[in-house]
Amino acid sequence: MSEYEMISTQRRNLPLLATPETSAGKTYIITGANTGLGFEAAKHFVALCADKVILAVRNLESGAAAQAAIEEATGRTGVAEVWHLDLASFDSVQAFARRADEELERIDALVENAAVAMMGPVRAEGHLLSVTVNVLSTLLLAVLLAKKMRESAKRIGGLARVVVVTSRLGFMAQDDWMAIAEDPLVGIEQDEKLQFNSYALSKLMEILALKHLATLLPVERTGVVFNLVCPGLCKTELIRNAPADYKAELTDLHTLYGRTAEDGSRTLLHGAVAGDETHGCLLHSCEMGEIDVPSWVTDEKGKAMQERLWNALAKKVESIQPGCIADLLDV
């Protein structure tokens, strides 16, 4: 399926599969919750009787405005909380995880929605910004909160969920990926063309790494479902850093085919309530989307590629907080 076919055929008016029965009394963390999909998902969770919804945001002022808007829209106060999280800083991710571990009684779902679509050689923590934010910090946060989530799942006798918001656009980067697959964290830095395609490559990295991680952490041993959600083309601020010509093209596609942020957010809620059959799987349009994962991602060579990438990312994450990978896998 081409990128155009994927966009032009996407369904709208998606079902809202989360309900008060699935959400009441629960605690959710949503990154990038001050705008777009994250904001709309947070608003839904508050309206659906969640006990606590953490708006994990880089800009506290914007987060406070989002909190006020959610409270006004839902009529529920004292549920949404604004916490600082800057995924461009590993120190910030670690501080957020420590706070969550200390202050939250439970974590029922971590919805990793925050992302950047920066093109070109903008860097943070020694890597391209898209790689740092979309891949390394996203993985680091999941690793650091996994133990808390395992404990939550065991105590409540249910499932906890890590939802990584990704994009099928990553599959369109196959040729670029194959050029760097042996050493992706280094290879992506060495070609200017790849730097400008770093968003799609970062989304592919998310998919490959999480698929392998899911094999290391079976649900029956951890009680934690890891899944991947592609929300489709949505009318959000994600394209704000795109070059003018590309932004104009995407704006036209938004007008013709784009989902509203509220409609797209329903895919995030689906991931946060989906069953254990979705562990390690791609979801989109509020349903299973594994049929759209190309064979080169899942065949034997693809699985070897997944493992190789996971090992490279795990080594980097372990260097940030020594012992965290062993703790993650000690189930």
mmCIF file of C-alpha atoms in Angstrom:
data_model
loop_
_atom_site.group_PDB
_atom_site.id
_atom_site.type_symbol
_atom_site.label_atom_id
_atom_site.label_comp_id
_atom_site.label_asym_id
_atom_site.label_seq_id
_atom_site.Cartn_x
_atom_site.Cartn_y
_atom_site.Cartn_z
ATOM 1 C CA MET A 1 0.000 0.000 0.000
ATOM 2 C CA SER A 2 1.375 3.386 -0.984
ATOM 3 C CA GLU A 3 1.381 6.363 1.376
ATOM 4 C CA TYR A 4 -1.372 8.009 -0.679
ATOM 5 C CA GLU A 5 -3.565 4.884 -0.636
ATOM 6 C CA MET A 6 -3.051 4.558 3.106
ATOM 7 C CA ILE A 7 -4.165 8.148 3.698
ATOM 8 C CA SER A 8 -6.980 8.374 1.168
ATOM 9 C CA THR A 9 -8.700 5.205 2.400
ATOM 10 C CA GLN A 10 -8.505 5.849 6.137
ATOM 11 C CA ARG A 11 -11.805 5.618 7.956
ATOM 12 C CA ARG A 12 -13.183 8.455 10.030
ATOM 13 C CA ASN A 13 -15.770 8.659 12.820
ATOM 14 C CA LEU A 14 -14.001 5.883 14.712
ATOM 15 C CA PRO A 15 -15.613 4.029 17.621
ATOM 16 C CA LEU A 16 -14.887 5.067 21.197
ATOM 17 C CA LEU A 17 -13.941 1.719 22.713
ATOM 18 C CA ALA A 18 -12.930 3.010 26.134
ATOM 19 C CA THR A 19 -15.890 3.382 28.494
ATOM 20 C CA PRO A 20 -16.526 4.446 32.087
ATOM 21 C CA GLU A 21 -16.468 0.750 32.976
ATOM 22 C CA THR A 22 -12.976 0.300 31.491
ATOM 23 C CA SER A 23 -11.577 3.577 32.837
ATOM 24 C CA ALA A 24 -13.146 4.221 36.259
ATOM 25 C CA GLY A 25 -10.644 4.418 39.098
ATOM 26 C CA LYS A 26 -7.618 4.048 36.840
ATOM 27 C CA THR A 27 -4.460 6.107 36.379
ATOM 28 C CA TYR A 28 -3.193 7.100 32.948
ATOM 29 C CA ILE A 29 -0.032 8.862 31.826
ATOM 30 C CA ILE A 30 -0.165 10.591 28.447
ATOM 31 C CA THR A 31 2.913 12.253 26.986
ATOM 32 C CA GLY A 32 2.448 15.307 24.798
ATOM 33 C CA ALA A 33 -0.977 15.846 26.375
ATOM 34 C CA ASN A 34 -1.171 19.620 25.996
ATOM 35 C CA THR A 35 -2.252 19.521 22.364
ATOM 36 C CA GLY A 36 -3.536 17.358 19.529
ATOM 37 C CA LEU A 37 -4.105 13.646 20.004
ATOM 38 C CA GLY A 38 -2.693 13.585 23.524
ATOM 39 C CA PHE A 39 -4.955 16.393 24.699
ATOM 40 C CA GLU A 40 -8.053 14.781 23.220
ATOM 41 C CA ALA A 41 -7.176 11.379 24.684
ATOM 42 C CA ALA A 42 -6.610 12.917 28.113
ATOM 43 C CA LYS A 43 -9.943 14.706 27.908
ATOM 44 C CA HIS A 44 -11.671 11.431 27.058
ATOM 45 C CA PHE A 45 -10.060 9.612 29.987
ATOM 46 C CA VAL A 46 -11.113 12.333 32.412
ATOM 47 C CA ALA A 47 -14.662 12.276 31.047
ATOM 48 C CA LEU A 48 -14.707 8.473 31.309
ATOM 49 C CA CYS A 49 -14.230 8.564 35.079
ATOM 50 C CA ALA A 50 -10.494 7.927 35.344
ATOM 51 C CA ASP A 51 -9.168 8.574 38.830
ATOM 52 C CA LYS A 52 -5.982 10.314 37.689
ATOM 53 C CA VAL A 53 -4.706 11.484 34.285
ATOM 54 C CA ILE A 54 -1.133 12.745 34.149
ATOM 55 C CA LEU A 55 -0.547 15.326 31.418
ATOM 56 C CA ALA A 56 3.163 14.842 30.741
ATOM 57 C CA VAL A 57 4.258 18.013 28.940
ATOM 58 C CA ARG A 58 7.403 19.948 28.090
ATOM 59 C CA ASN A 59 5.787 23.361 28.564
ATOM 60 C CA LEU A 60 4.062 23.702 31.940
ATOM 61 C CA GLU A 61 2.163 26.833 30.906
ATOM 62 C CA SER A 62 0.637 25.018 27.929
ATOM 63 C CA GLY A 63 -0.051 22.068 30.183
ATOM 64 C CA ALA A 64 -1.934 24.257 32.641
ATOM 65 C CA ALA A 65 -4.042 25.662 29.807
ATOM 66 C CA ALA A 66 -4.823 22.122 28.648
ATOM 67 C CA GLN A 67 -5.755 21.108 32.193
ATOM 68 C CA ALA A 68 -8.142 24.057 32.498
ATOM 69 C CA ALA A 69 -9.738 23.264 29.130
ATOM 70 C CA ILE A 70 -10.206 19.606 30.106
ATOM 71 C CA GLU A 71 -11.796 20.544 33.418
ATOM 72 C CA GLU A 72 -14.149 22.989 31.730
ATOM 73 C CA ALA A 73 -15.143 20.465 29.052
ATOM 74 C CA THR A 74 -15.682 17.532 31.413
ATOM 75 C CA GLY A 75 -16.837 19.248 34.584
ATOM 76 C CA ARG A 76 -14.362 17.125 36.569
ATOM 77 C CA THR A 77 -11.626 18.769 38.613
ATOM 78 C CA GLY A 78 -8.743 17.246 40.540
ATOM 79 C CA VAL A 79 -8.285 14.451 37.992
ATOM 80 C CA ALA A 80 -5.904 15.892 35.374
ATOM 81 C CA GLU A 81 -2.460 16.753 36.721
ATOM 82 C CA VAL A 82 0.303 18.580 34.846
ATOM 83 C CA TRP A 83 3.786 17.066 35.193
ATOM 84 C CA HIS A 84 6.939 18.228 33.437
ATOM 85 C CA LEU A 85 8.532 15.907 30.883
ATOM 86 C CA ASP A 86 11.014 16.937 28.199
ATOM 87 C CA LEU A 87 11.839 13.966 26.000
ATOM 88 C CA ALA A 88 14.796 15.861 24.552
ATOM 89 C CA SER A 89 16.486 15.408 27.950
ATOM 90 C CA PHE A 90 17.333 12.020 29.426
ATOM 91 C CA ASP A 91 17.624 13.664 32.856
ATOM 92 C CA SER A 92 14.035 14.884 32.525
ATOM 93 C CA VAL A 93 12.811 11.402 31.604
ATOM 94 C CA GLN A 94 14.573 9.914 34.616
ATOM 95 C CA ALA A 95 13.168 12.589 36.946
ATOM 96 C CA PHE A 96 9.649 12.006 35.632
ATOM 97 C CA ALA A 97 9.969 8.243 36.118
ATOM 98 C CA ARG A 98 11.215 8.673 39.695
ATOM 99 C CA ARG A 99 8.286 10.943 40.484
ATOM 100 C CA ALA A 100 5.794 8.498 38.983
ATOM 101 C CA ASP A 101 7.295 5.642 40.968
ATOM 102 C CA GLU A 102 7.143 7.618 44.207
ATOM 103 C CA GLU A 103 3.805 9.405 43.877
ATOM 104 C CA LEU A 104 1.486 7.159 41.861
ATOM 105 C CA GLU A 105 -0.235 4.219 43.497
ATOM 106 C CA ARG A 106 -0.791 2.551 40.139
ATOM 107 C CA ILE A 107 -0.231 3.034 36.407
ATOM 108 C CA ASP A 108 -2.855 1.392 34.231
ATOM 109 C CA ALA A 109 -1.609 2.755 30.908
ATOM 110 C CA LEU A 110 1.337 4.748 29.657
ATOM 111 C CA VAL A 111 0.350 6.364 26.362
ATOM 112 C CA GLU A 112 3.565 7.501 24.669
ATOM 113 C CA ASN A 113 2.130 10.019 22.255
ATOM 114 C CA ALA A 114 4.737 12.813 22.238
ATOM 115 C CA ALA A 115 6.878 13.026 19.119
ATOM 116 C CA VAL A 116 8.713 15.478 16.910
ATOM 117 C CA ALA A 117 8.812 15.556 13.126
ATOM 118 C CA MET A 118 11.998 17.585 12.811
ATOM 119 C CA MET A 119 13.826 17.311 9.522
ATOM 120 C CA GLY A 120 17.539 18.019 9.241
ATOM 121 C CA PRO A 121 20.497 17.886 11.632
ATOM 122 C CA VAL A 122 18.837 19.184 14.826
ATOM 123 C CA ARG A 123 20.200 17.224 17.774
ATOM 124 C CA ALA A 124 19.641 16.528 21.446
ATOM 125 C CA GLU A 125 21.620 14.245 23.754
ATOM 126 C CA GLY A 126 24.098 13.552 20.954
ATOM 127 C CA HIS A 127 21.544 12.185 18.479
ATOM 128 C CA LEU A 128 19.138 13.536 15.895
ATOM 129 C CA LEU A 129 16.196 15.070 17.732
ATOM 130 C CA SER A 130 13.716 12.646 16.141
ATOM 131 C CA VAL A 131 15.786 9.705 17.340
ATOM 132 C CA THR A 132 16.239 11.084 20.857
ATOM 133 C CA VAL A 133 12.588 12.030 21.383
ATOM 134 C CA ASN A 134 10.721 9.442 19.339
ATOM 135 C CA VAL A 135 12.921 6.422 20.027
ATOM 136 C CA LEU A 136 15.458 6.666 22.846
ATOM 137 C CA SER A 137 13.490 8.695 25.393
ATOM 138 C CA THR A 138 10.252 6.916 24.510
ATOM 139 C CA LEU A 139 11.939 3.567 25.129
ATOM 140 C CA LEU A 140 13.718 4.835 28.256
ATOM 141 C CA LEU A 141 10.438 5.987 29.816
ATOM 142 C CA ALA A 142 8.759 2.644 29.126
ATOM 143 C CA VAL A 143 11.730 0.771 30.594
ATOM 144 C CA LEU A 144 11.806 2.894 33.748
ATOM 145 C CA LEU A 145 8.058 2.603 34.404
ATOM 146 C CA ALA A 146 7.697 -1.083 33.509
ATOM 147 C CA LYS A 147 8.354 -2.373 37.027
ATOM 148 C CA LYS A 148 5.704 -0.072 38.491
ATOM 149 C CA MET A 149 3.276 -1.213 35.822
ATOM 150 C CA ARG A 150 3.997 -4.879 36.495
ATOM 151 C CA GLU A 151 3.292 -4.298 40.169
ATOM 152 C CA SER A 152 0.063 -2.464 39.317
ATOM 153 C CA ALA A 153 -1.130 -5.279 37.074
ATOM 154 C CA LYS A 154 -0.357 -7.938 39.685
ATOM 155 C CA ARG A 155 -2.043 -6.025 42.492
ATOM 156 C CA ILE A 156 -5.241 -5.214 40.589
ATOM 157 C CA GLY A 157 -5.443 -8.585 38.862
ATOM 158 C CA GLY A 158 -5.764 -7.053 35.416
ATOM 159 C CA LEU A 159 -3.594 -5.762 32.605
ATOM 160 C CA ALA A 160 -1.483 -2.634 32.333
ATOM 161 C CA ARG A 161 -0.600 -1.247 28.923
ATOM 162 C CA VAL A 162 2.232 0.600 27.227
ATOM 163 C CA VAL A 163 0.916 2.272 24.081
ATOM 164 C CA VAL A 164 3.545 3.611 21.681
ATOM 165 C CA VAL A 165 2.017 5.968 19.146
ATOM 166 C CA THR A 166 3.805 5.298 15.884
ATOM 167 C CA SER A 167 3.128 5.599 12.145
ATOM 168 C CA ARG A 168 2.855 3.259 9.201
ATOM 169 C CA LEU A 169 4.837 5.927 7.378
ATOM 170 C CA GLY A 170 7.851 4.108 8.762
ATOM 171 C CA PHE A 171 7.276 1.257 6.335
ATOM 172 C CA MET A 172 7.786 3.700 3.456
ATOM 173 C CA ALA A 173 11.392 4.190 4.619
ATOM 174 C CA GLN A 174 12.460 0.628 3.789
ATOM 175 C CA ASP A 175 15.214 1.553 1.331
ATOM 176 C CA ASP A 176 16.748 4.136 3.648
ATOM 177 C CA TRP A 177 16.494 1.721 6.562
ATOM 178 C CA MET A 178 18.266 -1.078 4.730
ATOM 179 C CA ALA A 179 21.194 1.274 4.169
ATOM 180 C CA ILE A 180 21.705 1.701 7.916
ATOM 181 C CA ALA A 181 20.159 -1.434 9.434
ATOM 182 C CA GLU A 182 23.484 -2.899 10.556
ATOM 183 C CA ASP A 183 24.262 0.129 12.741
ATOM 184 C CA PRO A 184 21.230 2.450 12.706
ATOM 185 C CA LEU A 185 22.185 4.915 15.448
ATOM 186 C CA VAL A 186 25.429 5.666 13.627
ATOM 187 C CA GLY A 187 24.207 5.243 10.051
ATOM 188 C CA ILE A 188 21.379 7.748 10.302
ATOM 189 C CA GLU A 189 23.907 10.453 11.195
ATOM 190 C CA GLN A 190 26.104 9.905 8.168
ATOM 191 C CA ASP A 191 23.815 10.845 5.287
ATOM 192 C CA GLU A 192 22.068 14.197 4.959
ATOM 193 C CA LYS A 193 19.187 12.576 3.053
ATOM 194 C CA LEU A 194 18.573 10.195 5.949
ATOM 195 C CA GLN A 195 18.569 13.078 8.408
ATOM 196 C CA PHE A 196 15.711 14.651 6.466
ATOM 197 C CA ASN A 197 13.849 11.337 6.577
ATOM 198 C CA SER A 198 14.553 10.830 10.279
ATOM 199 C CA TYR A 199 10.900 11.048 11.338
ATOM 200 C CA ALA A 200 9.841 8.062 9.222
ATOM 201 C CA LEU A 201 12.977 6.162 10.225
ATOM 202 C CA SER A 202 12.331 6.883 13.897
ATOM 203 C CA LYS A 203 8.807 5.485 13.590
ATOM 204 C CA LEU A 204 10.176 2.338 11.964
ATOM 205 C CA MET A 205 12.681 2.016 14.804
ATOM 206 C CA GLU A 206 9.831 2.179 17.313
ATOM 207 C CA ILE A 207 7.991 -0.614 15.540
ATOM 208 C CA LEU A 208 10.998 -2.902 15.168
ATOM 209 C CA ALA A 209 12.248 -2.424 18.725
ATOM 210 C CA LEU A 210 8.891 -2.856 20.428
ATOM 211 C CA LYS A 211 8.084 -5.972 18.445
ATOM 212 C CA HIS A 212 11.253 -7.608 19.732
ATOM 213 C CA LEU A 213 10.766 -6.293 23.257
ATOM 214 C CA ALA A 214 7.306 -7.884 23.319
ATOM 215 C CA THR A 215 8.911 -11.297 22.737
ATOM 216 C CA LEU A 216 11.147 -10.774 25.781
ATOM 217 C CA LEU A 217 8.268 -9.749 28.054
ATOM 218 C CA PRO A 218 5.329 -12.125 27.522
ATOM 219 C CA VAL A 219 2.062 -10.839 28.971
ATOM 220 C CA GLU A 220 1.413 -13.992 30.956
ATOM 221 C CA ARG A 221 4.586 -13.282 32.964
ATOM 222 C CA THR A 222 4.310 -9.502 33.334
ATOM 223 C CA GLY A 223 0.659 -8.511 33.043
ATOM 224 C CA VAL A 224 1.764 -5.662 30.754
ATOM 225 C CA VAL A 225 0.620 -5.358 27.137
ATOM 226 C CA PHE A 226 2.947 -3.456 24.811
ATOM 227 C CA ASN A 227 1.293 -2.349 21.598
ATOM 228 C CA LEU A 228 1.810 0.103 18.747
ATOM 229 C CA VAL A 229 -0.863 2.514 17.544
ATOM 230 C CA CYS A 230 -0.894 4.324 14.218
ATOM 231 C CA PRO A 231 -3.495 7.106 14.475
ATOM 232 C CA GLY A 232 -3.437 7.829 10.750
ATOM 233 C CA LEU A 233 -3.226 11.274 9.208
ATOM 234 C CA CYS A 234 -4.693 13.698 11.743
ATOM 235 C CA LYS A 235 -5.098 17.450 11.815
ATOM 236 C CA THR A 236 -2.557 18.295 14.518
ATOM 237 C CA GLU A 237 0.488 20.516 14.998
ATOM 238 C CA LEU A 238 2.933 17.681 14.271
ATOM 239 C CA ILE A 239 3.833 19.192 10.880
ATOM 240 C CA ARG A 240 4.727 22.616 12.292
ATOM 241 C CA ASN A 241 8.472 22.078 11.726
ATOM 242 C CA ALA A 242 8.156 20.682 8.193
ATOM 243 C CA PRO A 243 9.583 22.604 5.208
ATOM 244 C CA ALA A 244 7.054 24.999 3.672
ATOM 245 C CA ASP A 245 6.421 22.997 0.482
ATOM 246 C CA TYR A 246 5.952 19.715 2.343
ATOM 247 C CA LYS A 247 3.764 21.405 4.934
ATOM 248 C CA ALA A 248 1.542 22.794 2.154
ATOM 249 C CA GLU A 249 1.195 19.318 0.645
ATOM 250 C CA LEU A 250 0.274 17.799 3.993
ATOM 251 C CA THR A 251 -2.184 20.597 4.713
ATOM 252 C CA ASP A 252 -4.006 19.762 1.470
ATOM 253 C CA LEU A 253 -4.122 16.087 2.482
ATOM 254 C CA HIS A 254 -5.436 17.089 5.903
ATOM 255 C CA THR A 255 -8.259 18.968 4.231
ATOM 256 C CA LEU A 256 -9.164 16.068 1.959
ATOM 257 C CA TYR A 257 -8.633 13.041 4.170
ATOM 258 C CA GLY A 258 -7.416 14.009 7.641
ATOM 259 C CA ARG A 259 -9.041 12.890 10.838
ATOM 260 C CA THR A 260 -9.747 15.453 13.503
ATOM 261 C CA ALA A 261 -7.530 15.223 16.558
ATOM 262 C CA GLU A 262 -10.503 13.965 18.555
ATOM 263 C CA ASP A 263 -11.251 11.240 16.017
ATOM 264 C CA GLY A 264 -7.602 10.210 15.866
ATOM 265 C CA SER A 265 -7.331 10.146 19.662
ATOM 266 C CA ARG A 266 -9.798 7.278 19.739
ATOM 267 C CA THR A 267 -7.045 5.032 18.381
ATOM 268 C CA LEU A 268 -4.947 5.867 21.466
ATOM 269 C CA LEU A 269 -7.815 4.952 23.767
ATOM 270 C CA HIS A 270 -8.236 1.682 21.890
ATOM 271 C CA GLY A 271 -4.593 0.841 22.545
ATOM 272 C CA ALA A 272 -5.055 1.612 26.238
ATOM 273 C CA VAL A 273 -7.936 -0.874 26.621
ATOM 274 C CA ALA A 274 -7.017 -3.516 24.025
ATOM 275 C CA GLY A 275 -6.588 -7.113 25.123
ATOM 276 C CA ASP A 276 -3.483 -9.250 25.438
ATOM 277 C CA GLU A 277 -3.886 -10.423 21.839
ATOM 278 C CA THR A 278 -2.494 -7.033 20.778
ATOM 279 C CA HIS A 279 0.832 -7.552 22.589
ATOM 280 C CA GLY A 280 3.626 -6.591 20.195
ATOM 281 C CA CYS A 281 1.123 -5.753 17.465
ATOM 282 C CA LEU A 282 0.322 -2.749 15.302
ATOM 283 C CA LEU A 283 -3.160 -1.269 15.710
ATOM 284 C CA HIS A 284 -4.876 1.356 13.600
ATOM 285 C CA SER A 285 -8.422 2.584 13.028
ATOM 286 C CA CYS A 286 -9.352 1.054 16.416
ATOM 287 C CA GLU A 287 -8.676 -2.478 15.217
ATOM 288 C CA MET A 288 -5.836 -4.910 14.688
ATOM 289 C CA GLY A 289 -3.507 -3.667 11.947
ATOM 290 C CA GLU A 290 -0.942 -6.460 11.674
ATOM 291 C CA ILE A 291 -2.114 -7.224 8.151
ATOM 292 C CA ASP A 292 -0.496 -3.942 7.098
ATOM 293 C CA VAL A 293 2.925 -4.815 8.526
ATOM 294 C CA PRO A 294 5.112 -5.816 5.553
ATOM 295 C CA SER A 295 6.723 -9.237 5.509
ATOM 296 C CA TRP A 296 10.260 -7.798 5.523
ATOM 297 C CA VAL A 297 9.559 -6.573 9.066
ATOM 298 C CA THR A 298 8.261 -9.915 10.395
ATOM 299 C CA ASP A 299 10.019 -12.688 8.438
ATOM 300 C CA GLU A 300 13.157 -14.372 9.751
ATOM 301 C CA LYS A 301 15.459 -11.642 8.451
ATOM 302 C CA GLY A 302 13.076 -9.066 9.857
ATOM 303 C CA LYS A 303 13.125 -10.691 13.289
ATOM 304 C CA ALA A 304 16.911 -10.716 13.232
ATOM 305 C CA MET A 305 16.790 -7.034 12.306
ATOM 306 C CA GLN A 306 14.395 -6.361 15.193
ATOM 307 C CA GLU A 307 16.749 -8.060 17.625
ATOM 308 C CA ARG A 308 19.805 -6.229 16.302
ATOM 309 C CA LEU A 309 18.091 -2.866 16.683
ATOM 310 C CA TRP A 310 16.766 -3.714 20.147
ATOM 311 C CA ASN A 311 20.274 -4.669 21.266
ATOM 312 C CA ALA A 312 21.677 -1.357 20.025
ATOM 313 C CA LEU A 313 18.930 0.676 21.686
ATOM 314 C CA ALA A 314 19.088 -1.339 24.904
ATOM 315 C CA LYS A 315 22.843 -0.723 25.114
ATOM 316 C CA LYS A 316 22.233 3.013 24.786
ATOM 317 C CA VAL A 317 19.410 3.032 27.346
ATOM 318 C CA GLU A 318 21.508 0.974 29.747
ATOM 319 C CA SER A 319 24.295 3.564 29.453
ATOM 320 C CA ILE A 320 21.826 6.262 30.527
ATOM 321 C CA GLN A 321 20.656 4.388 33.628
ATOM 322 C CA PRO A 322 22.830 1.366 34.388
ATOM 323 C CA GLY A 323 20.876 -1.681 35.498
ATOM 324 C CA CYS A 324 17.549 -0.617 34.014
ATOM 325 C CA ILE A 325 17.488 -3.208 31.230
ATOM 326 C CA ALA A 326 18.295 -6.069 33.605
ATOM 327 C CA ASP A 327 15.551 -4.803 35.910
ATOM 328 C CA LEU A 328 13.141 -4.652 32.978
ATOM 329 C CA LEU A 329 13.830 -8.238 31.946
ATOM 330 C CA ASP A 330 13.817 -9.637 35.483
ATOM 331 C CA VAL A 331 10.294 -10.986 35.350
#
